[in-house]
Coordinates of C-alpha atoms in Angstrom, one line a residue:
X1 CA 0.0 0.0 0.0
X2 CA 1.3 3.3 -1.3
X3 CA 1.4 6.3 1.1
X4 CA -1.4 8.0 -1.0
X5 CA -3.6 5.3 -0.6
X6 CA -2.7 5.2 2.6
X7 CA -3.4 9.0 3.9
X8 CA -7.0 8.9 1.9
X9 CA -8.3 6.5 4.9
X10 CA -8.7 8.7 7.3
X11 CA -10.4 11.4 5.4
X12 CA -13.0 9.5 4.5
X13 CA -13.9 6.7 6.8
X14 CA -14.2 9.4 10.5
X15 CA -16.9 11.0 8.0
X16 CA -18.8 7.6 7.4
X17 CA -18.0 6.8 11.0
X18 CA -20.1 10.0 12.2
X19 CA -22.7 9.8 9.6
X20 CA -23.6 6.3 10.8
X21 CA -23.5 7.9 14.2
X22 CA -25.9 10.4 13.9
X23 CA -27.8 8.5 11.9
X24 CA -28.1 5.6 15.2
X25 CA -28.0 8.6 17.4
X26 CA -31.3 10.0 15.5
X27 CA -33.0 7.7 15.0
X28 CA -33.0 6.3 18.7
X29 CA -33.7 9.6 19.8
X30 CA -36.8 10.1 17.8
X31 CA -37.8 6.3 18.0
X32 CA -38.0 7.4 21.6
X33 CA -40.3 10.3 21.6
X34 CA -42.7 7.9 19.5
X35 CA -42.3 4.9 22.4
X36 CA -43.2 7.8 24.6
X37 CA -46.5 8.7 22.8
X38 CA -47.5 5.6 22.5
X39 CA -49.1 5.2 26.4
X40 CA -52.0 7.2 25.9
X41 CA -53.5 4.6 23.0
X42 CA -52.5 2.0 25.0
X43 CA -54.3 2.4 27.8
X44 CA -57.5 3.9 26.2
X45 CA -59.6 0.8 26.8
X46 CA -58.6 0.7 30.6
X47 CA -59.4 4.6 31.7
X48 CA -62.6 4.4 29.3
X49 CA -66.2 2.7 30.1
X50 CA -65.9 -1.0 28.8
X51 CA -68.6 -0.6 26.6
X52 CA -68.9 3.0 25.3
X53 CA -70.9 2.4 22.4
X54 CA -73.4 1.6 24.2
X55 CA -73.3 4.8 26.9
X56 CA -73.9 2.7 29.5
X57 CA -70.5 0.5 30.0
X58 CA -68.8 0.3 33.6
X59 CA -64.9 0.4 34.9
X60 CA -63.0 3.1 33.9
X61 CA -61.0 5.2 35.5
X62 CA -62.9 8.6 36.3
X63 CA -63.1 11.0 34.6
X64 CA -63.2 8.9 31.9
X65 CA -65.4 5.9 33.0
X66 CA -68.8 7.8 31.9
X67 CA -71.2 8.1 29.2
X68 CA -68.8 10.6 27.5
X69 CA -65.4 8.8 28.5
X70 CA -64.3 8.8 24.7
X71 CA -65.3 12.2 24.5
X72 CA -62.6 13.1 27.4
X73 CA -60.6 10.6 25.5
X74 CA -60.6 12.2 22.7
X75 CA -60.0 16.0 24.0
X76 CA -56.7 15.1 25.3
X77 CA -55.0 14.1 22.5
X78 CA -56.3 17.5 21.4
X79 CA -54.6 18.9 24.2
X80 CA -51.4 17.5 22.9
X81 CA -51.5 17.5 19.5
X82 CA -53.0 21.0 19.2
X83 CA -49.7 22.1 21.2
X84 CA -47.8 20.1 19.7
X85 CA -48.6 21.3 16.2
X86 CA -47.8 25.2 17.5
X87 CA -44.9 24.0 19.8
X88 CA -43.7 22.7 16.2
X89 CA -43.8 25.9 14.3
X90 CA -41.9 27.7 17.3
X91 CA -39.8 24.8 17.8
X92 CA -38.5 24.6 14.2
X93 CA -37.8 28.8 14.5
X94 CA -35.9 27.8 17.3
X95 CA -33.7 25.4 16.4
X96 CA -32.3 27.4 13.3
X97 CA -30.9 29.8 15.8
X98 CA -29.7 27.4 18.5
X99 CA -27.3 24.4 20.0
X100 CA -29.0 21.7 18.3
X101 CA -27.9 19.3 20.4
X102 CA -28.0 21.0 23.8
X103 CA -32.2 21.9 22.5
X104 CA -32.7 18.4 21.1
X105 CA -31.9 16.9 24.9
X106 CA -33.8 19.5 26.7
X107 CA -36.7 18.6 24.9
X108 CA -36.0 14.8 25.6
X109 CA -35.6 15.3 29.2
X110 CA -39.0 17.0 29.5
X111 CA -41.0 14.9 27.8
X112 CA -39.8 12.1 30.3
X113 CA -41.0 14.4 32.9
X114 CA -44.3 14.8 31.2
X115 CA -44.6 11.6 30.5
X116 CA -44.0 10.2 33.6
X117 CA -45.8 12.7 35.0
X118 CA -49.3 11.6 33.3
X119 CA -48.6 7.9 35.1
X120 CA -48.2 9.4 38.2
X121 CA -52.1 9.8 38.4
X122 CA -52.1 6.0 38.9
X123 CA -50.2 6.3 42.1
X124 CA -51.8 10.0 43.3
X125 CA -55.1 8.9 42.9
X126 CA -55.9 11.7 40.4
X127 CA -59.0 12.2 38.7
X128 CA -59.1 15.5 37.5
X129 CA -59.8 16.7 34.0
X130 CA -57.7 19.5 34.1
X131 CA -54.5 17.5 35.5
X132 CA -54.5 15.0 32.7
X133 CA -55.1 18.4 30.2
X134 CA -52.2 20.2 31.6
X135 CA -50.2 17.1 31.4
X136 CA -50.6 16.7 27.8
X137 CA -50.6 20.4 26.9
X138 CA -46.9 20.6 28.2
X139 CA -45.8 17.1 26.6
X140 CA -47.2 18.5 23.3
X141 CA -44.7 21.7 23.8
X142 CA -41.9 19.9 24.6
X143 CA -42.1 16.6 22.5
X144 CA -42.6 19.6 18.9
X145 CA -39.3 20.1 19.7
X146 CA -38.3 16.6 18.3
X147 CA -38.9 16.1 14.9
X148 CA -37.6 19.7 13.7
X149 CA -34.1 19.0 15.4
X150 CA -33.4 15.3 14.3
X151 CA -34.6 16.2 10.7
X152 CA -32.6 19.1 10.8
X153 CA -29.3 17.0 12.0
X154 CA -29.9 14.6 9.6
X155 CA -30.3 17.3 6.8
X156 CA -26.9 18.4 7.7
X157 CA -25.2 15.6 7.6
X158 CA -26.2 14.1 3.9
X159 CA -27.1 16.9 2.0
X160 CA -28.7 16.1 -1.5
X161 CA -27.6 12.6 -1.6
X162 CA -29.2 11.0 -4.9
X163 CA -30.7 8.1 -2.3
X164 CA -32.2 10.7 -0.4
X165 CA -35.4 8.7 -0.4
X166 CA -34.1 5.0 0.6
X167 CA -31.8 6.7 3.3
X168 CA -34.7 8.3 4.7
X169 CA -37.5 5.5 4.6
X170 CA -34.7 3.6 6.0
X171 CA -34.5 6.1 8.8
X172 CA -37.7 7.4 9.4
X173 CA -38.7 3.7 10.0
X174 CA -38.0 4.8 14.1
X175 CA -41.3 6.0 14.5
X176 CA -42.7 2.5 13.8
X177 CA -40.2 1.4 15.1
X178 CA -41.1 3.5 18.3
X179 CA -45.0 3.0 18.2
X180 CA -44.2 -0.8 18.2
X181 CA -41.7 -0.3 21.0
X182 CA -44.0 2.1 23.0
X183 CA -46.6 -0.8 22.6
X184 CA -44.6 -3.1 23.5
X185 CA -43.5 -1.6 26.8
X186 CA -47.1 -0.2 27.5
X187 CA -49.0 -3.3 27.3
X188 CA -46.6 -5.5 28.5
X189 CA -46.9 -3.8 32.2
X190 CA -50.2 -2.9 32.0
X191 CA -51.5 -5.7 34.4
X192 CA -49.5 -4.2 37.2
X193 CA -51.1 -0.8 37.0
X194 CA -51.6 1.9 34.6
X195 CA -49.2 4.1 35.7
X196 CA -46.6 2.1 34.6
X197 CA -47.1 2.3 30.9
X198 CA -46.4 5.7 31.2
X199 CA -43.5 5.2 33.7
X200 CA -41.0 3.4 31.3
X201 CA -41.1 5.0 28.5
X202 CA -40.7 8.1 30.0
X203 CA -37.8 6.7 31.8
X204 CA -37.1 5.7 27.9
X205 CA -36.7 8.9 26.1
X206 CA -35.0 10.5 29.3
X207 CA -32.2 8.0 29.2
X208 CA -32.1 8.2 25.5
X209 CA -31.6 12.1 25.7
X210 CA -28.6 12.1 28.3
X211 CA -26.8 10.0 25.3
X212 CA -28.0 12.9 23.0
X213 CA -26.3 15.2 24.7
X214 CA -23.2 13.5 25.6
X215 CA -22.7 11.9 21.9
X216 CA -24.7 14.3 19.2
X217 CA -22.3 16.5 16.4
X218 CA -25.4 17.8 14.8
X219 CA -23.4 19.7 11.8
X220 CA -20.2 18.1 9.9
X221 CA -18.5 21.4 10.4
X222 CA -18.3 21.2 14.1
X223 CA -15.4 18.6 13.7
X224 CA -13.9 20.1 11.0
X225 CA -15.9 18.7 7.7
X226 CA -16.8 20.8 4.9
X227 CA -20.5 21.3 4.7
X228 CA -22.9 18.7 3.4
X229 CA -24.3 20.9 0.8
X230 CA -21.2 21.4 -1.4
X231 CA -19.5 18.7 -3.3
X232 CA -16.1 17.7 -1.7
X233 CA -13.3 17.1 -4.0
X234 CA -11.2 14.5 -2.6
X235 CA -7.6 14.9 -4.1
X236 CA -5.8 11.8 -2.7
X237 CA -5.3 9.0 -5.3
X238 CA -7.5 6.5 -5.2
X239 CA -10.5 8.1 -3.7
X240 CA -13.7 9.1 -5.1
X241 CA -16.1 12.0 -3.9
X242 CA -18.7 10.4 -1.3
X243 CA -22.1 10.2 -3.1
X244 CA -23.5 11.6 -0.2
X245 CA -22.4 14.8 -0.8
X246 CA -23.3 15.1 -4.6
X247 CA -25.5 18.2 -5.3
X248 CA -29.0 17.6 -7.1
X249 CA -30.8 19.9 -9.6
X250 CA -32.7 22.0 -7.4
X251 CA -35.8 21.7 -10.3
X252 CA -36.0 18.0 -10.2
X253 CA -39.9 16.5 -8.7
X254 CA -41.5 19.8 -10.6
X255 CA -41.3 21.4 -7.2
X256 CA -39.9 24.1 -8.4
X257 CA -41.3 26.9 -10.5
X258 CA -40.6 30.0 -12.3
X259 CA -42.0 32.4 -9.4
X260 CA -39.8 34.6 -8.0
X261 CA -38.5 33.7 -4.7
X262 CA -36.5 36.2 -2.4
X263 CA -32.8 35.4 -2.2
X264 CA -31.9 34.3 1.1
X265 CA -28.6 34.5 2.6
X266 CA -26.7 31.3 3.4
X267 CA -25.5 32.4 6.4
X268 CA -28.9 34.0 8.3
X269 CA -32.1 32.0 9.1
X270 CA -34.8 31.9 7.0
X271 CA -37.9 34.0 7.5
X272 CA -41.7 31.8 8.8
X273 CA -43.2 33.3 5.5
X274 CA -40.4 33.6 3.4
X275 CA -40.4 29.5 3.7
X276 CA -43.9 29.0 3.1
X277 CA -43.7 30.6 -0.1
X278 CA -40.9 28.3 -1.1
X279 CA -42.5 25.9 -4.2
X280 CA -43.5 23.3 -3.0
X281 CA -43.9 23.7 0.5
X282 CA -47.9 24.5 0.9
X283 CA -48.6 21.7 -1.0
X284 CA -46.8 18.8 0.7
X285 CA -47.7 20.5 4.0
X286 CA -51.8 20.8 3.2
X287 CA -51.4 16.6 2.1
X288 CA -49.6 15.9 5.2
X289 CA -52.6 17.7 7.2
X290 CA -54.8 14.9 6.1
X291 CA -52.3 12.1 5.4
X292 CA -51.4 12.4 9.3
X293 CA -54.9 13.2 10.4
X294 CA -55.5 9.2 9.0
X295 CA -51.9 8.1 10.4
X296 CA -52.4 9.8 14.1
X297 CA -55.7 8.5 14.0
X298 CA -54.5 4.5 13.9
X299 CA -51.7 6.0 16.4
X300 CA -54.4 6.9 19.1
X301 CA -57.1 4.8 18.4
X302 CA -56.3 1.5 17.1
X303 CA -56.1 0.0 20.2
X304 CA -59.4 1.1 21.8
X305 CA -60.8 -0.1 18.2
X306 CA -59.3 -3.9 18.7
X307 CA -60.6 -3.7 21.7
X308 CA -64.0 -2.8 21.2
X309 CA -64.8 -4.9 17.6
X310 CA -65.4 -8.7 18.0
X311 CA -62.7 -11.0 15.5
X312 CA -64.4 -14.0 14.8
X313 CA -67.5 -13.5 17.1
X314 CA -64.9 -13.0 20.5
X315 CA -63.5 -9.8 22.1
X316 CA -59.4 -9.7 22.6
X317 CA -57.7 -8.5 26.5
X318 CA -56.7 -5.2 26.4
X319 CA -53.2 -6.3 26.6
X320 CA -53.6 -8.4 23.6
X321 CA -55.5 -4.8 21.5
X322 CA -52.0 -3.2 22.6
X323 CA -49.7 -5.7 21.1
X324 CA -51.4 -6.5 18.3
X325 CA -51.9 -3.0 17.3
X326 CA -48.2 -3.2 16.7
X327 CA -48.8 -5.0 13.0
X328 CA -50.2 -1.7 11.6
X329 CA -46.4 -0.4 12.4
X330 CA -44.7 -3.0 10.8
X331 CA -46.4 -2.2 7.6
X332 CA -45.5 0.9 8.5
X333 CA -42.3 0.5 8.6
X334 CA -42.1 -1.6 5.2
X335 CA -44.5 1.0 3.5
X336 CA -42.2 4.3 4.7
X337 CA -38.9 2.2 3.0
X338 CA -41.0 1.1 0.1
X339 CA -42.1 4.4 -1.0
X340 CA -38.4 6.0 -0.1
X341 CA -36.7 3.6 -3.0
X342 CA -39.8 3.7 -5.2
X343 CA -39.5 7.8 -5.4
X344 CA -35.8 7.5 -5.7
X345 CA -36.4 5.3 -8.6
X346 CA -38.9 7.4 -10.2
X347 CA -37.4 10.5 -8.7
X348 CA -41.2 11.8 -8.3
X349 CA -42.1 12.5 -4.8
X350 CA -45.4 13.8 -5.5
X351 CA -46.9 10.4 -7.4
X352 CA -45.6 7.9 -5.0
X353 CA -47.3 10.0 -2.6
X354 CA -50.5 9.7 -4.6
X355 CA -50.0 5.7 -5.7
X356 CA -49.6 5.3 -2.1
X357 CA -52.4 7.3 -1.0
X358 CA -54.6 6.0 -4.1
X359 CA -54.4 2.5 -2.6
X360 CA -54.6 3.4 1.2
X361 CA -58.4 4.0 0.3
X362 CA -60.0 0.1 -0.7
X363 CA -57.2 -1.3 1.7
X364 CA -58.8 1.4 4.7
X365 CA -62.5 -0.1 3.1
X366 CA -62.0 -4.0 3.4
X367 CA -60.0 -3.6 6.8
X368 CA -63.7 -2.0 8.0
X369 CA -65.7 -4.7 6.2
X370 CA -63.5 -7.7 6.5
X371 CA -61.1 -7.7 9.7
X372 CA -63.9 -9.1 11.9
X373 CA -64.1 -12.2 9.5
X374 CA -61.1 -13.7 11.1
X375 CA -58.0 -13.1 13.5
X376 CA -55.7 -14.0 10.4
X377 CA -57.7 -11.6 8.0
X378 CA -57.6 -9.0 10.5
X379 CA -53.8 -9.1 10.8
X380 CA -53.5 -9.1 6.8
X381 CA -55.5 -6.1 6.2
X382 CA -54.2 -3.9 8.9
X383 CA -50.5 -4.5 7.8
X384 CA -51.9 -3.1 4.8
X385 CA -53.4 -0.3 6.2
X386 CA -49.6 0.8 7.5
X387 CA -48.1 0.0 4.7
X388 CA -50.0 2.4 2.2
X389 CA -51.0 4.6 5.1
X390 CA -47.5 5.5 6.0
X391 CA -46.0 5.2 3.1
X392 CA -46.5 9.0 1.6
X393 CA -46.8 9.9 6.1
X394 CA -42.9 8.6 5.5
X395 CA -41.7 10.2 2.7
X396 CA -43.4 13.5 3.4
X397 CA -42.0 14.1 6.6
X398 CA -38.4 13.2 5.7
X399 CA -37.6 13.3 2.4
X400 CA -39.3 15.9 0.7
X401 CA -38.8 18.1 3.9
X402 CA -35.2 17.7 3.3
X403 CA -35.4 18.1 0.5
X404 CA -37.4 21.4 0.4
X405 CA -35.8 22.8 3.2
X406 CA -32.1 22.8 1.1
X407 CA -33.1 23.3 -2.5
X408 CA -31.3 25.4 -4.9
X409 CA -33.3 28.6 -4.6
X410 CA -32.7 29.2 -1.1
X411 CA -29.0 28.2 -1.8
X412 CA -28.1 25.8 0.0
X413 CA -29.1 27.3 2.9
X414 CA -28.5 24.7 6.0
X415 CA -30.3 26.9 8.3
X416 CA -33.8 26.8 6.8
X417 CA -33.6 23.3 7.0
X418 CA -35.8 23.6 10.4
X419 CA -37.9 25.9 9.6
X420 CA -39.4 24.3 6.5
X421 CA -39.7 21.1 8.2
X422 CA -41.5 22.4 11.1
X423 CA -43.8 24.3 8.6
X424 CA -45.2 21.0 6.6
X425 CA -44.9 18.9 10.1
X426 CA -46.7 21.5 11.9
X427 CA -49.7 21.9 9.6
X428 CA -49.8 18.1 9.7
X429 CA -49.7 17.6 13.1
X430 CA -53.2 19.9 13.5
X431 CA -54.4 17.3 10.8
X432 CA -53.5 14.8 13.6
X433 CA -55.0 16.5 16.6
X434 CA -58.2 16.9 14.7
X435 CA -58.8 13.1 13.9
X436 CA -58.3 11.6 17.1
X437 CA -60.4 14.4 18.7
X438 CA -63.2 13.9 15.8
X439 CA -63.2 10.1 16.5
X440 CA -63.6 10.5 19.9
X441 CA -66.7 12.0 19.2
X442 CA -67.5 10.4 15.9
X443 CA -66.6 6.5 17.5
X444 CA -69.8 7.1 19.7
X445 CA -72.1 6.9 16.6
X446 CA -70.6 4.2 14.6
X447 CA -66.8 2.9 13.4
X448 CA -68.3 3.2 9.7
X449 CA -68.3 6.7 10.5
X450 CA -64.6 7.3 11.4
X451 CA -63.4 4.6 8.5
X452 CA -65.7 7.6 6.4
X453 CA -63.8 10.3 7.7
X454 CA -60.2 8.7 6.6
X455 CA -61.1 8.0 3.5
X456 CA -62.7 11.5 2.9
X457 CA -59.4 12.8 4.3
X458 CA -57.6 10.7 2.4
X459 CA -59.2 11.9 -0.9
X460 CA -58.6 15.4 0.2
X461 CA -54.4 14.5 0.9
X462 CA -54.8 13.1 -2.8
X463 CA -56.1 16.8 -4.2
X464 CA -53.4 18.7 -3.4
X465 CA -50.7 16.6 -4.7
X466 CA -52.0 16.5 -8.2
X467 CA -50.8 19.5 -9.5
X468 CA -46.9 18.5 -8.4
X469 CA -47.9 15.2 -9.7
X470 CA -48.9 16.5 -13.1
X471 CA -45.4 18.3 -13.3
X472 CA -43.2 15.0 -13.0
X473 CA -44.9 13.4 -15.4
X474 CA -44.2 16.4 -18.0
X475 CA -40.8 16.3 -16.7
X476 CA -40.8 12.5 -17.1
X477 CA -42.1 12.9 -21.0
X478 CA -39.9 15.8 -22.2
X479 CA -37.0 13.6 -20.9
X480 CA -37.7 10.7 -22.9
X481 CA -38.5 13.0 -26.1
X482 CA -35.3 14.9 -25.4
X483 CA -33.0 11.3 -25.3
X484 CA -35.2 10.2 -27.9
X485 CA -33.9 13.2 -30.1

């Protein structure tokens, strides 16, 4: 071995070496705040009336145990998602302008607090409305201040690469991945007590955000790396220019149009409405309002519906509903990597979204009509529900946020990477604190009713992608006439 090939290790391998660190690093931090939603839907069926279609259902735990326990139910995940979704906008203005690191952990520390805070009732005896309200209004705050910061890390880390999308899927996999751990915990502990469901994952996320801040380099130019935007020219013999730092053609998906957009400086933060009038932000961030309105609802619900809906003539435990709601993740998980390589292939964000979404609908129809046929059916059909669910949920959130958050016409700037992510998150996430609040209410009068509403939603998710949708495919056809020429 020469000494050139020699001295071209180094450079390159402490730079994978980080990227698969913040990548671990990332992803268990955000798997974490997922595990630490999860409690709630969990233990639905135990702090509601046992029968609450019918209004008159005993056990419970007050006050939810009444007539209008999934009415309660249902108003605080409104407390928390509603906060959430503003907690997100602040929080992605935030982190643009701060430690990511030091804000990501703070907001991980907290939301072990809240969470175990919310379990605590168990042990205090509380049964007071506006405890379990204030709980979940300040774990909406601090768990916003998530998603911004990891997708922001992330976005710093691998720029443009051309595998954006499989990278991604690949990654964003840890909110399955969390929901199914969250379950996991939850329902496994249940029989000793509620309070512990919401004990261990808060315990969780806490201990997962003391490695955050001890082990998190959330941009490559803190250790000495050249930014992730510009292509690196490696000069030693031998070696290649990593991929992952490969710039793309800011016009590719058709999200970007001949409107003017303000220049923005690559070293200040990007302006709240200077980002929303980015192309192609309003219209990925109106889908995701629906998209996640159907996701969120599955999130919070989905338990409580096992619960509640005979398979094959026989109601399941409650521990059971929790742990088998855990197969709508795993689709979930397959669905959010599927659609990442299928838009990488295609290099259209915007109609994978829709194929996915197209299909969600009759798969959302015969889960309604047919999962109560047979335990085995039931299984099938709502591992396809997460699988075409989350599939555009996935790619929306991660992908094209990146994506639109460091494209061309804001040139290359890192720090709007937050801000436009927080911006389509944020108006998804009041999509998600309106669905479980409507099925709360909606659950009352009929399942057939809520399975309405997500595909209604779904429809409307559909609608606002067709435009962008349209433009790939012109893309698609001048390409072919142009190599055909």
């Amino acid at each position: 071995m020469d000494a050139a090939s020699h001295g071209a290790v180094p450079r390159r391998h402490p730079l994978l070496f980080h990227q698969i660190s913040v990548l671990l690093l990332t992803f268990s931090a955000y798997a974490a705040f997922h595990a630490s939603r999860k409690p709630p839907s969990i233990v639905k069926s135990v702090l509601g009336p046992e029968t609450p279609s019918s209004g008159t259902g005993g056990g419970g735990w007050p006050p939810f145990d009444g007539p209008s326990g999934p009415h309660r139910l249902g108003e605080l995940d409104l407390a928390f998602l509603s906060f959430y979704a503003v907690g997100m906008y602040l929080a992605g203005h935030v982190a643009d302008r701060v430690d990511l690191r030091r804000f990501l952990a703070l907001g991980m520390l907290a939301s072990g607090i809240a969470t175990a805070a919310f379990g605590a009732a168990y042990w205090w005896g509380v049964h007071s409305l506006g405890f379990f309200v204030a709980v979940q209004v300040a774990s909406g705050i601090v768990q916003s201040i998530g998603w911004p910061c990891v997708i922001a890390v992330v976005g710093n880390w691998f720029g443009k690469s051309p595998r954006r999308g499989l990278i991604m899927g690949i990654w964003n996999s840890n909110t399955s991945i969390g929901n199914i751990l969250g379950s996991i915990i939850a329902s496994s502990v249940l029989e000793f007590g509620w309070g512990w469901s919401f004990l261990l994952p808060g315990f969780l996320i806490a201990a997962v955000g003391v490695l955050v801040w001890m082990f998190l380099v959330p941009d490559p130019r803190d250790l000495g790396f050249d930014t992730a935007f510009k292509e690196v020219e490696m000069k030693e013999p031998g070696v290649e220019p990593l991929e992952v730092l490969d710039l793309v053609n800011g016009e590719e998906m058709g999200l970007l149009g001949s409107e003017q957009t303000p220049e923005v400086n690559s070293v200040t933060a990007i302006g709240f409405l200077e980002a929303w009038r980015l192309p192609g932000v309003a219209p990925f961030a109106f889908c995701l309002f629906f998209s996640k309105l159907v996701a969120f609802t599955f999130l919070y619900w989905l338990p409580f519906y096992i619960r509640h809906t005979d398979v094959a003539g026989k109601h399941v435990s409650h521990k059971t509903a929790g742990i088998l709601s855990t197969i709508f993740d795993v689709g979930g998980v397959l669905g959010g990597v599927s659609a990442g390589i299928m838009s990488d292939r295609l290099n259209a964000r915007a109609s994978t979204s829709i194929f996915f979404l197209f299909f969600s609908i009759p798969t959302l129809i015969a889960y309604r009509s047919y999962g109560s046929i047979s335990m085995q059916l039931n299984i099938s059909l709502m591992f396809l529900s997460g699988y075409f669910v989350n599939g555009p949920y996935s790619l929306i959130t991660t992908a094209v946020s990146a994506e639109l958050g460091t494209q061309d016409m804001i040139q290359g700037n890192s720090r709007a990477l937050a801000t436009v992510t927080a911006i389509i998150d944020g108006t998804g996430s009041v999509g998600a604190a309106l669905g479980p609040l409507l099925t709360g209410y909606i659950s009352t009068r009929g399942w057939n009713n809520v399975f309405l509403m997500l595909i209604c939603s779904t429809s409307f998710a559909i609608t606002f992608l067709i435009h962008l949708a349209k433009a790939e495919v012109r893309n698609k056809m001048s390409e072919r006439i142009t190599s055909g020429t």
